[in-house]
Tab-separated table of C-alpha atoms in Angstrom:
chain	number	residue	atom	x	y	z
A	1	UNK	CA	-75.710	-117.458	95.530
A	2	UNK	CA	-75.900	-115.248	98.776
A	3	UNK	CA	-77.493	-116.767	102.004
A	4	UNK	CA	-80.275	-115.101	102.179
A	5	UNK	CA	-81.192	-116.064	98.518
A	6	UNK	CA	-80.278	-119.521	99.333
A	7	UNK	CA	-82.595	-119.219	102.649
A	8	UNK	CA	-85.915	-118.009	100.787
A	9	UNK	CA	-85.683	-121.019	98.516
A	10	UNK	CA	-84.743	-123.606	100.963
A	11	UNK	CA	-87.777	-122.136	103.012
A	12	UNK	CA	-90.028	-122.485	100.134
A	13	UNK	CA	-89.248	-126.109	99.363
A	14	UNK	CA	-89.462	-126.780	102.761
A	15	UNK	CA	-93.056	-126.066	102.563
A	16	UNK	CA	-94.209	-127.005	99.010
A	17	UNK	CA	-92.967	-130.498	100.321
A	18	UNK	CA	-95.110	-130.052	103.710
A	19	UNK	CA	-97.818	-129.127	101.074
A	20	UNK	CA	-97.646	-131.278	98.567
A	21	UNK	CA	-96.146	-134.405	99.866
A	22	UNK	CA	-96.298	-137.591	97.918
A	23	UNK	CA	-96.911	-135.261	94.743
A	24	UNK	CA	-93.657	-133.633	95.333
A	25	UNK	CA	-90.545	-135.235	93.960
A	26	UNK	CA	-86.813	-133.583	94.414
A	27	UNK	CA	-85.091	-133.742	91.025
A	28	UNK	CA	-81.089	-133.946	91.082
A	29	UNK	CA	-79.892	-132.890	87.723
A	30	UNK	CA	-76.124	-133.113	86.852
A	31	UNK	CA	-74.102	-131.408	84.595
A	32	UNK	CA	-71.981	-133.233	81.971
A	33	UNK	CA	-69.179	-134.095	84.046
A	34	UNK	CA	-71.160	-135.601	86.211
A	35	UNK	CA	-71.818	-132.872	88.769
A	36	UNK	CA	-74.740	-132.142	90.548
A	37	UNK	CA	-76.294	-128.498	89.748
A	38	UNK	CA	-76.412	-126.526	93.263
A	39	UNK	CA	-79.884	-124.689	92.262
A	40	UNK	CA	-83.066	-126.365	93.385
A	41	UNK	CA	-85.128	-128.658	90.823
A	42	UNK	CA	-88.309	-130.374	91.605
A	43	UNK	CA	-91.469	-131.295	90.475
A	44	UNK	CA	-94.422	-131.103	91.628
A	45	UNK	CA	-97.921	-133.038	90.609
A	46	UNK	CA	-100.764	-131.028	89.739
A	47	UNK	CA	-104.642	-132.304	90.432
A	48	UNK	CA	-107.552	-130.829	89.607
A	49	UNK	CA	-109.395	-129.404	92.333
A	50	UNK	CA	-112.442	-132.183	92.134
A	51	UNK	CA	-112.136	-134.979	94.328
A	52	UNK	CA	-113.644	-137.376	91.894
A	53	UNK	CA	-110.985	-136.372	88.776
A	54	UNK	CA	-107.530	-136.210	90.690
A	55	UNK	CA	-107.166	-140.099	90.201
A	56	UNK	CA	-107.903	-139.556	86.379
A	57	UNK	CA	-105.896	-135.685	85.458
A	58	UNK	CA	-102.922	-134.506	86.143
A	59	UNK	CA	-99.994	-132.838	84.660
A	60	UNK	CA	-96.828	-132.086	86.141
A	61	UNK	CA	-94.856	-128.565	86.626
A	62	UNK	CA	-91.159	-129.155	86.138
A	63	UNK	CA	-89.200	-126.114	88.548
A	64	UNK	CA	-85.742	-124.997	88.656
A	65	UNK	CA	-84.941	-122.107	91.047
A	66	UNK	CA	-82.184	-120.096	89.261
A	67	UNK	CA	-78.881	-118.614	91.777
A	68	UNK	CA	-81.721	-115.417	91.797
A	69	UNK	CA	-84.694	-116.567	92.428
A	70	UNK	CA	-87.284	-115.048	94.073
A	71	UNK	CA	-85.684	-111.833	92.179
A	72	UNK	CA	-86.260	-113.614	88.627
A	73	UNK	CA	-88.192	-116.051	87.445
A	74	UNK	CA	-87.606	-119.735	87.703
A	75	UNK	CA	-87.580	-121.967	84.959
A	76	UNK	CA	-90.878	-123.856	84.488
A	77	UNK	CA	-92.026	-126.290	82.165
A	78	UNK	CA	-95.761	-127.954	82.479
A	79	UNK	CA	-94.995	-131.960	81.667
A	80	UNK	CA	-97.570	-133.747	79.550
A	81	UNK	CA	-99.267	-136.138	82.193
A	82	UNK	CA	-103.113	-137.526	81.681
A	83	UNK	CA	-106.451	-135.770	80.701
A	84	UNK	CA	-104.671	-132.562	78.709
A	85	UNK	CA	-104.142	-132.614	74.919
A	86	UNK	CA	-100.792	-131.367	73.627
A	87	UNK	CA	-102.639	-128.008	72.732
A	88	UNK	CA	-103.685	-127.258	76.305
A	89	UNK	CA	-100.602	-128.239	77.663
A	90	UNK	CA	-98.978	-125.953	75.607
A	91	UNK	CA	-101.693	-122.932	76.287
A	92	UNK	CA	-100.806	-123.985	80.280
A	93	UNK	CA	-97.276	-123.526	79.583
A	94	UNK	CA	-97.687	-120.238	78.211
A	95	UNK	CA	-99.959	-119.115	81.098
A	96	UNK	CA	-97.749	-119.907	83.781
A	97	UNK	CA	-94.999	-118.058	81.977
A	98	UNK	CA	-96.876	-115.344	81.904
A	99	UNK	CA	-98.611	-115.052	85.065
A	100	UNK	CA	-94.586	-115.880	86.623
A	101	UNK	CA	-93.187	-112.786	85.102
A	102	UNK	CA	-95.934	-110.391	86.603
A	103	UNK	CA	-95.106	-112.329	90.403
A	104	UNK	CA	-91.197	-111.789	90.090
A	105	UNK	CA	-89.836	-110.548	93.456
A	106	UNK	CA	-91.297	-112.798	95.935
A	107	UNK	CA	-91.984	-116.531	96.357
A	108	UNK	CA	-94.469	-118.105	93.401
A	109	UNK	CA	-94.412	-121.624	92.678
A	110	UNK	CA	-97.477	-122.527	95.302
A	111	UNK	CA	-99.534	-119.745	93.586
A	112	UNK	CA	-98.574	-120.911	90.399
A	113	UNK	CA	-99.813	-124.593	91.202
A	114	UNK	CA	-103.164	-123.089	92.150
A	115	UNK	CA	-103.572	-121.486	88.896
A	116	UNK	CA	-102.596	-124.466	87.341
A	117	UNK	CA	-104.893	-126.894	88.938
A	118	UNK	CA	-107.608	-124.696	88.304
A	119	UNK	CA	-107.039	-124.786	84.599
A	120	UNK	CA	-106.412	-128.659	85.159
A	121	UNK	CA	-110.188	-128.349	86.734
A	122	UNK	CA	-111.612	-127.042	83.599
A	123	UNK	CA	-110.019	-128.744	81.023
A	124	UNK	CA	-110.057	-131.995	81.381
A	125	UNK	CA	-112.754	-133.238	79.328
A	126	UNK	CA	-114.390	-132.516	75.628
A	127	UNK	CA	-117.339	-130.973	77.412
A	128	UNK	CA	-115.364	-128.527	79.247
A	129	UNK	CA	-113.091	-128.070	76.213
A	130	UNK	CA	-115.836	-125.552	74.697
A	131	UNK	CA	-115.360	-123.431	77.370
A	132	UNK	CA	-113.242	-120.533	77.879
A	133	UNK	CA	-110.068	-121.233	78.285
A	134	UNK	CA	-109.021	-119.990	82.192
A	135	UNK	CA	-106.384	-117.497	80.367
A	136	UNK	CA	-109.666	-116.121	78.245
A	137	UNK	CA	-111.615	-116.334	81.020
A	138	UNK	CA	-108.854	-114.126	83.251
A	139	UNK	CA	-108.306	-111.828	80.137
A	140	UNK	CA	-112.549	-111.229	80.416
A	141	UNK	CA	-112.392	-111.128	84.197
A	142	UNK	CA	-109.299	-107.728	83.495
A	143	UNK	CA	-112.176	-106.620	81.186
A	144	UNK	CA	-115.025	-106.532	83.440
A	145	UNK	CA	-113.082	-105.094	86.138
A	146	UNK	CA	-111.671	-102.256	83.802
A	147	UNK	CA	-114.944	-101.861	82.535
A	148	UNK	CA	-116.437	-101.561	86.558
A	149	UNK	CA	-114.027	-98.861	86.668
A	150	UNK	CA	-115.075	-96.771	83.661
A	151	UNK	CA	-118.913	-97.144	85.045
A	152	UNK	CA	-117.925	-96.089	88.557
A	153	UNK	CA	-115.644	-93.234	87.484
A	154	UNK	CA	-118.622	-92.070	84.805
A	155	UNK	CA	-121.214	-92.507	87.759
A	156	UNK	CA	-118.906	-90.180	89.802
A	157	UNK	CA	-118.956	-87.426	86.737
A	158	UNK	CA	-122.810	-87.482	86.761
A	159	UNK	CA	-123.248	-87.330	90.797
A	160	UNK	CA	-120.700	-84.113	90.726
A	161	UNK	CA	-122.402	-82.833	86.946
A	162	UNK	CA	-125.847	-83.151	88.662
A	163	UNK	CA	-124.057	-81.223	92.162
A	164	UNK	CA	-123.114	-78.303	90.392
A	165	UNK	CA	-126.294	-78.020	88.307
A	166	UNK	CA	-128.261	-78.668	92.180
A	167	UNK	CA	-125.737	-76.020	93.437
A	168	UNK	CA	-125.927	-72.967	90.542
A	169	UNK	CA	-129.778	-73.837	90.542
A	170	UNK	CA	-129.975	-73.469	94.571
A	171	UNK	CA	-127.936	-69.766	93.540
A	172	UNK	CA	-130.022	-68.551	91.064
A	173	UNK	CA	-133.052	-69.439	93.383
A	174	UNK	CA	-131.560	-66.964	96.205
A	175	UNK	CA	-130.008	-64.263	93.985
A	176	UNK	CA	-133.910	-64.745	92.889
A	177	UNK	CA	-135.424	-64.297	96.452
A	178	UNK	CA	-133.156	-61.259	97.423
A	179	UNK	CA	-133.892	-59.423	94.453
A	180	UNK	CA	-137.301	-59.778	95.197
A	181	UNK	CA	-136.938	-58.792	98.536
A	182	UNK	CA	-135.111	-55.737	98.036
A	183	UNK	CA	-137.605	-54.720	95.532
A	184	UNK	CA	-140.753	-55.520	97.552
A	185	UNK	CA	-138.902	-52.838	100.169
A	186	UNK	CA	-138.462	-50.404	97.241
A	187	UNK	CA	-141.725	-50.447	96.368
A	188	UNK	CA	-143.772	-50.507	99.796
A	189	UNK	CA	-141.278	-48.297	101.596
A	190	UNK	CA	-143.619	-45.079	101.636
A	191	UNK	CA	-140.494	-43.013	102.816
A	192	UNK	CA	-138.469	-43.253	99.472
A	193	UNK	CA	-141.131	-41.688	97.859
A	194	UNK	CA	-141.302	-38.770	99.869
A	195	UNK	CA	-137.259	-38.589	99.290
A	196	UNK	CA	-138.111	-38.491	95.979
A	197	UNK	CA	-140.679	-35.955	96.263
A	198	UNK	CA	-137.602	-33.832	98.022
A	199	UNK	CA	-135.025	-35.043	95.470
A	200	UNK	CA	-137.482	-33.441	92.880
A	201	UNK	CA	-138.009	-30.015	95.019
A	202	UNK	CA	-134.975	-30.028	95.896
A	203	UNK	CA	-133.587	-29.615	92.311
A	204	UNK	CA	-136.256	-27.529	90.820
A	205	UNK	CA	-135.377	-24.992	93.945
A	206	UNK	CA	-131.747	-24.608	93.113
A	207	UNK	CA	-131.796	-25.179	89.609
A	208	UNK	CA	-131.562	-21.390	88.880
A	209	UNK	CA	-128.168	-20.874	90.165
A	210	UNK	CA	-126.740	-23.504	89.747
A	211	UNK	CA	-127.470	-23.477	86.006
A	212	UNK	CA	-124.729	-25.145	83.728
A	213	UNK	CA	-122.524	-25.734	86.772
A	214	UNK	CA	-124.223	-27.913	88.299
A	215	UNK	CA	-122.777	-31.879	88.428
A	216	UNK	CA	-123.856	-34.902	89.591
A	217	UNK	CA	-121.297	-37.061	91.243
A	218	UNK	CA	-121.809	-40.799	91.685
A	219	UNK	CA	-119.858	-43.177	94.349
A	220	UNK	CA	-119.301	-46.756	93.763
A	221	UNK	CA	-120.395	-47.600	97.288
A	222	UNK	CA	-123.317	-46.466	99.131
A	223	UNK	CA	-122.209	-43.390	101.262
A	224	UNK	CA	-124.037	-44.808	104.891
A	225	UNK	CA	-124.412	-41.744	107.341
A	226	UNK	CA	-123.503	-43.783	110.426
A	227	UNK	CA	-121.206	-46.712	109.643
A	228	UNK	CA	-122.220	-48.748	112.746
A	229	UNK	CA	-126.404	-48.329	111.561
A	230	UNK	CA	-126.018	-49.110	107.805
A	231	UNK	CA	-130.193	-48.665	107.607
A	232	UNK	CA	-130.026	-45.288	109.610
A	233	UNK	CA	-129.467	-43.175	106.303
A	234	UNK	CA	-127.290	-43.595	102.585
A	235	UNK	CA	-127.030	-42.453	99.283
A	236	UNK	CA	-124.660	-43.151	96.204
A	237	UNK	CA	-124.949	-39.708	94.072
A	238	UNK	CA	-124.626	-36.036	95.051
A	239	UNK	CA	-125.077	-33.143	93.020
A	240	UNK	CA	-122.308	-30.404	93.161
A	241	UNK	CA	-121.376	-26.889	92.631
A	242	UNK	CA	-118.081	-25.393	93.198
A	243	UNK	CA	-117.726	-24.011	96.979
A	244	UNK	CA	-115.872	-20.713	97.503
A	245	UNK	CA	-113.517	-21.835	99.897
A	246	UNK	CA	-110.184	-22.048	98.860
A	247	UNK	CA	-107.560	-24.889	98.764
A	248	UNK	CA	-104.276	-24.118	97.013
A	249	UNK	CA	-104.034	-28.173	97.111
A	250	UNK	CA	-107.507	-29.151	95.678
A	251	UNK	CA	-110.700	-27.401	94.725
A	252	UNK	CA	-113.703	-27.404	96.852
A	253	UNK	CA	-117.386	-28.305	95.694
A	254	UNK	CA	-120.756	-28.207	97.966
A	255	UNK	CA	-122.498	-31.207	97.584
A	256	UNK	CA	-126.408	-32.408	98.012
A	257	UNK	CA	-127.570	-35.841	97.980
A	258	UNK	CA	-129.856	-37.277	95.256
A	259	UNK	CA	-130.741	-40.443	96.579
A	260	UNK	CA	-130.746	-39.819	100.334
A	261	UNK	CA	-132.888	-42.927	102.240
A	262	UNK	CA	-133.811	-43.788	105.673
A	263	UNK	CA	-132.321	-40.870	107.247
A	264	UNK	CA	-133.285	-38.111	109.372
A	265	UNK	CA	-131.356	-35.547	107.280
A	266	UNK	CA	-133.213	-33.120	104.692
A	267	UNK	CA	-131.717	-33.018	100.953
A	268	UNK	CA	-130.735	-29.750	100.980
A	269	UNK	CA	-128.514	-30.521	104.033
A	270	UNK	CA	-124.756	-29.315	102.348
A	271	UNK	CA	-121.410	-31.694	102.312
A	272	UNK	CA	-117.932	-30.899	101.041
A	273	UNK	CA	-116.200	-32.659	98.095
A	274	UNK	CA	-113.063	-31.902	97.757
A	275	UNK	CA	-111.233	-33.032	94.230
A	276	UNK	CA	-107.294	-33.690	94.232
A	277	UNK	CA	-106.550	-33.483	90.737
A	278	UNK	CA	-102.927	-35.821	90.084
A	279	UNK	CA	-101.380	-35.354	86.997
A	280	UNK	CA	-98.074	-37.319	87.259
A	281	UNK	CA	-98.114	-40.404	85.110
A	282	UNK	CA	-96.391	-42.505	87.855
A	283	UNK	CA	-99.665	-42.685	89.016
A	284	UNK	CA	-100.653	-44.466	85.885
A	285	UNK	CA	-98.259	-47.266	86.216
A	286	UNK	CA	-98.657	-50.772	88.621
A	287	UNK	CA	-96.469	-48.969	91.318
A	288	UNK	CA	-98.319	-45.965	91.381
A	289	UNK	CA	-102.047	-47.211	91.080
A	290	UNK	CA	-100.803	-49.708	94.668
A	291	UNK	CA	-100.067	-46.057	96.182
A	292	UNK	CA	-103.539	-44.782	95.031
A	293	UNK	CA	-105.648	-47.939	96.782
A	294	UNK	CA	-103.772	-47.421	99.651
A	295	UNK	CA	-104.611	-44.354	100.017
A	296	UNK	CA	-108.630	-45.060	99.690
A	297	UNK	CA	-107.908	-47.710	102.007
A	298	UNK	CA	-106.633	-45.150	104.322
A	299	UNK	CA	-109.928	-43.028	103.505
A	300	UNK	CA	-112.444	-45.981	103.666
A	301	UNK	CA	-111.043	-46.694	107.251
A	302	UNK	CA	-111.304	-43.214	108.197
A	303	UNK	CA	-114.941	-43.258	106.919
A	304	UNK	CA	-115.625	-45.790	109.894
A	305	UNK	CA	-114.961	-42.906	112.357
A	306	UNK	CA	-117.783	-40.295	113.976
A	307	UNK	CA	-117.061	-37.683	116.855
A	308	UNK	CA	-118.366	-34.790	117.396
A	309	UNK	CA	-114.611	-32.848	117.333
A	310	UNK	CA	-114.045	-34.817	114.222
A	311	UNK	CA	-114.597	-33.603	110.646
A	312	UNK	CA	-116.242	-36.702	109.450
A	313	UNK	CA	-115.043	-38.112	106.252
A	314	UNK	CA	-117.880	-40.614	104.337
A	315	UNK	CA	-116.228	-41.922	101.149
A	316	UNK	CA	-114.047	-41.360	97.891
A	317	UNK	CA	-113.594	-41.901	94.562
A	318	UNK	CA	-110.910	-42.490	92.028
A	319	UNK	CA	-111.858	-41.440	88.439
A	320	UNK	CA	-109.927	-40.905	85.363
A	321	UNK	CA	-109.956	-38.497	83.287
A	322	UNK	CA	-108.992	-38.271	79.208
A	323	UNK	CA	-109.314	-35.083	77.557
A	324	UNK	CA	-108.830	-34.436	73.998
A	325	UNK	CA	-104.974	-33.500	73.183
A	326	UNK	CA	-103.788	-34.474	76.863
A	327	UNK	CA	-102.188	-36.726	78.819
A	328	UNK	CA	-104.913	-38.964	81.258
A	329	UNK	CA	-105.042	-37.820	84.551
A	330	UNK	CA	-106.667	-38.904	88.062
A	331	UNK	CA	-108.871	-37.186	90.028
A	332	UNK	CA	-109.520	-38.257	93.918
A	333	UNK	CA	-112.921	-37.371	95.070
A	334	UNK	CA	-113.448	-36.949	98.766
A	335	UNK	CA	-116.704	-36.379	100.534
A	336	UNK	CA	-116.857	-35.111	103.905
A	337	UNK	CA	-119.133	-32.856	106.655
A	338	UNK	CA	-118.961	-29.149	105.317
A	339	UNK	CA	-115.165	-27.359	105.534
A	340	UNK	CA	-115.669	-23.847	106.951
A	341	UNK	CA	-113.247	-20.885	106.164
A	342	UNK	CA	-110.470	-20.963	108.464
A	343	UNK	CA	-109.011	-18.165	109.966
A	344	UNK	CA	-105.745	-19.396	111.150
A	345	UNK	CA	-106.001	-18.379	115.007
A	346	UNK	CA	-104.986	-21.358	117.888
A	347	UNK	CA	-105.487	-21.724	121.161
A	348	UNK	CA	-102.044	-19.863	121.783
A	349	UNK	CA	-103.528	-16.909	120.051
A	350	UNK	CA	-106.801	-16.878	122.472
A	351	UNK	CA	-104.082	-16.969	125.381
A	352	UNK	CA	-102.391	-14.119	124.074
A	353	UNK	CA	-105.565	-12.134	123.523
A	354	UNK	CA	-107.644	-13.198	126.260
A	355	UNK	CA	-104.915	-13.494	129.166
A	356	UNK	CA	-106.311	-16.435	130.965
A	357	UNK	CA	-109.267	-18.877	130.246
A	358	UNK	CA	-111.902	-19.893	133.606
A	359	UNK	CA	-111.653	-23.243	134.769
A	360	UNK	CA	-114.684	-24.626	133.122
A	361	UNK	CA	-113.695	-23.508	129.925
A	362	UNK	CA	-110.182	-24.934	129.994
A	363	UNK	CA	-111.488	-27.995	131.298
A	364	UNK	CA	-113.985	-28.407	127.870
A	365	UNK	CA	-111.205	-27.918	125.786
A	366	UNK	CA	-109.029	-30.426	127.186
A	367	UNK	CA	-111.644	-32.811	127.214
A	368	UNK	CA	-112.392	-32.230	123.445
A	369	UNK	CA	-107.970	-32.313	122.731
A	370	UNK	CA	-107.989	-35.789	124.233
C-alpha cells in the first residue's frame, strides 16, 4: 500500500471514530498463522435516525478497507442486529453494495452509514414494512427526476415551437403591411398614370418604324436615374431598336423606357444598349461564369457614378441564349447615356489645327481632364 493510500484511510477512521464513538469498534482480524491483516477493519453501529427507536434498532456494517481503497470498493457486510428481519437485512446488504460501487474514488463509508440508518428508520416495524422499501423509493425518486427532465425539455420544445410560429406570424404580418403600402402608392400616385398615358403615346408614335424590330428588354433590377435619390426616377424595361452606330466589338441598340416613374425625364428621352455577344463555352463552366459576375460587379459599381464628363453607365444584364442546332451562348446587356459617332480627333489634333488654344479655354479643359 502507498502512503498516500494508507493516509486517506487512516484519515477517514480517524474521523468515523470522532463521529461515531462508542458505536465504533476497531476489528483486528488475523490470518491463519496468526498474523494480523495490515488493511483496516471495523465496525460501526447503525441507529435509526429517531431518538425514541435507537435503544430498540440497530444493525451493524462490518468494513474492511482493501490495500486500494478509496480507488475500489471496500468490503462491506450489514450484520444482523435488532428490529430487521433476515429479508431486509439482506435487501440492505444489497443496497449498500450497490450504492458503494457508484461512490468508488473517494471516501464512502460515512455516506454509506447515512443511507443505512435511513433505511434502519423505515424499516423497523410491521407498519412501516408496507412501505416502499428506501431502494424502491430511490429507484421512484431516479424516476421522477428523469421524468422532470422529459417535462422541462418538452416545455422548452413548445416555448421555441410557439417562438417560431410568433416569429413567421410577426413576418407574414409585415411582408402584409408593405405590400399594402407599396400598393396604396401605386394606386394614389396620380403621376404613374400619366407615365402610363406617355408609355401608351409613346408606343403608338413609334410603332410605325419600328415595326417587327422593335424589342422590349427587361432588367432584373430597377434601373434608378440617380443612384444617391433612388425616388428621383427608375424603370426595369426598355424597348429597343438597333442604333446605327457601329461597334466592331458589340452591336448598338437605342433604347426607351416603358416603365419610367418619378422622374423628370420624358419617355421618348433615347439611351444606348450595347449587347456583347460571348460565344466561348468557357464562359459556360464554374470558372468562367466567376469571370462573368465580376464583371457586372465591375458594371454595378460603375452604375454608382454621375459627372457631367462621364458617359454614365445605369445597369446590365446577363442572358442566355439557346437556339435551335447551336451551341448556348451569353449575351451581356449594357445600358448607358446615348454613344454618339466618334470621329477619332484629340486634343493633339485641335493643337495641330488650331495652333494655340486662349487661356480660358485651356483652363475648361483641364478642369474637365482632372
Amino acid at each position: 500500500m502507498d502512503e498516500a493510500t494508507k493516509e486517506i484511510q487512516q484519515n477517514e477512521i480517524a474521523a468515523l471514530r470522532a463521529i461515531f464513538m462508542d458505536d465504533f469498534t476497531d476489528v483486528e482480524a488475523k490470518t491463519a498463522w496468526n498474523i494480523k491483516q495490515d488493511t483496516p477493519e471495523f465496525v460501526v453501529q447503525i441507529r435509526p435516525t429517531d431518538d425514541e427507536l435507537k435503544e430498540h434498532v440497530w444493525v451493524g456494517l462490518h468494513v474492511r478497507f482493501s490495500k486500494t481503497y478509496p480507488r475500489t470498493a471496500p468490503q462491506l457486510i450489514v450484520e444482523s442486529g435488532r428490529g430487521l428481519s433476515d429479508a431486509q437485512i439482506n435487501e440492505a446488504q444489497l443496497m449498500i453494495k450497490q450504492q458503494a460501487a457508484t461512490m468508488v474514488g473517494g471516501e464512502m463509508v460515512y455516506e454509506l452509514s447515512l443511507l443505512l440508518s435511513d433505511f434502519v428508520t423505515q424499516h423497523n416495524s410491521a407498519a412501516q414494512a408496507a412501505r416502499p422499501s428506501f431502494y424502491e423509493q430511490m429507484v421512484e425518486r431516479q424516476q421522477a427526476g428523469a421524468q422532470a427532465v422529459r417535462e422541462r425539455e418538452h416545455a422548452e420544445w413548445q416555448r421555441m415551437q410557439q417562438a417560431d410560429m410568433k416569429e413567421q406570424a410577426d413576418l407574414q404580418q409585415r411582408i402584409r403591411a408593405e405590400l399594402e403600402r407599396k400598393q396604396h402608392e401605386l394606386h394614389s400616385d396620380a403621376q404613374r398614370q400619366q407615365h402610363l398615358s406617355e408609355i401608351a403615346d409613346a408606343v403608338h408614335s413609334v410603332a410605325g418604324r419600328w415595326a417587327e424590330a422593335i424589342q422590349l428588354l427587361a432588367f432584373d433590377k430597377p434601373i434608378f436615374m440617380d443612384p444617391q435619390s433612388p425616388r428621383n426616377g427608375w424603370f426595369t424595361t426598355v424597348a429597343i431598336e438597333e442604333s446605327s452606330l457601329a461597334d466592331a466589338l458589340c452591336t448598338a441598340y437605342d433604347a426607351y423606357p416603358t416603365d419610367l416613374a418619378n422622374a423628370s425625364i420624358h419617355l421618348s428621352d433615347r439611351f444606348t444598349v450595347q449587347c456583347f455577344t460571348i460565344t466561348s463555352s468557357h464562359y459556360l463552366t464554374d470558372q468562367g461564369r466567376k469571370l462573368l459576375e465580376r464583371v457586372q460587379t465591375r458594371i454595378s459599381d460603375l452604375a454608382q457614378i454621375r459627372h457631367q464628363n462621364l458617359v454614365s453607365v445605369y445597369g446590365c444584364r446577363l442572358q442566355a441564349v439557346e437556339e435551335r442546332g447551336q451551341e448556348t451562348s451569353l449575351c451581356l446587356w449594357v445600358l448607358s447615356d446615348p454613344l454618339l459617332a466618334h470621329d477619332g480627333s484629340t486634343l493633339e489634333d485641335v493643337l495641330e489645327s488650331c495652333g494655340s488654344i486662349a487661356m480660358p479655354q485651356a483652363r475648361k479643359y483641364l478642369r474637365h481632364i482632372l
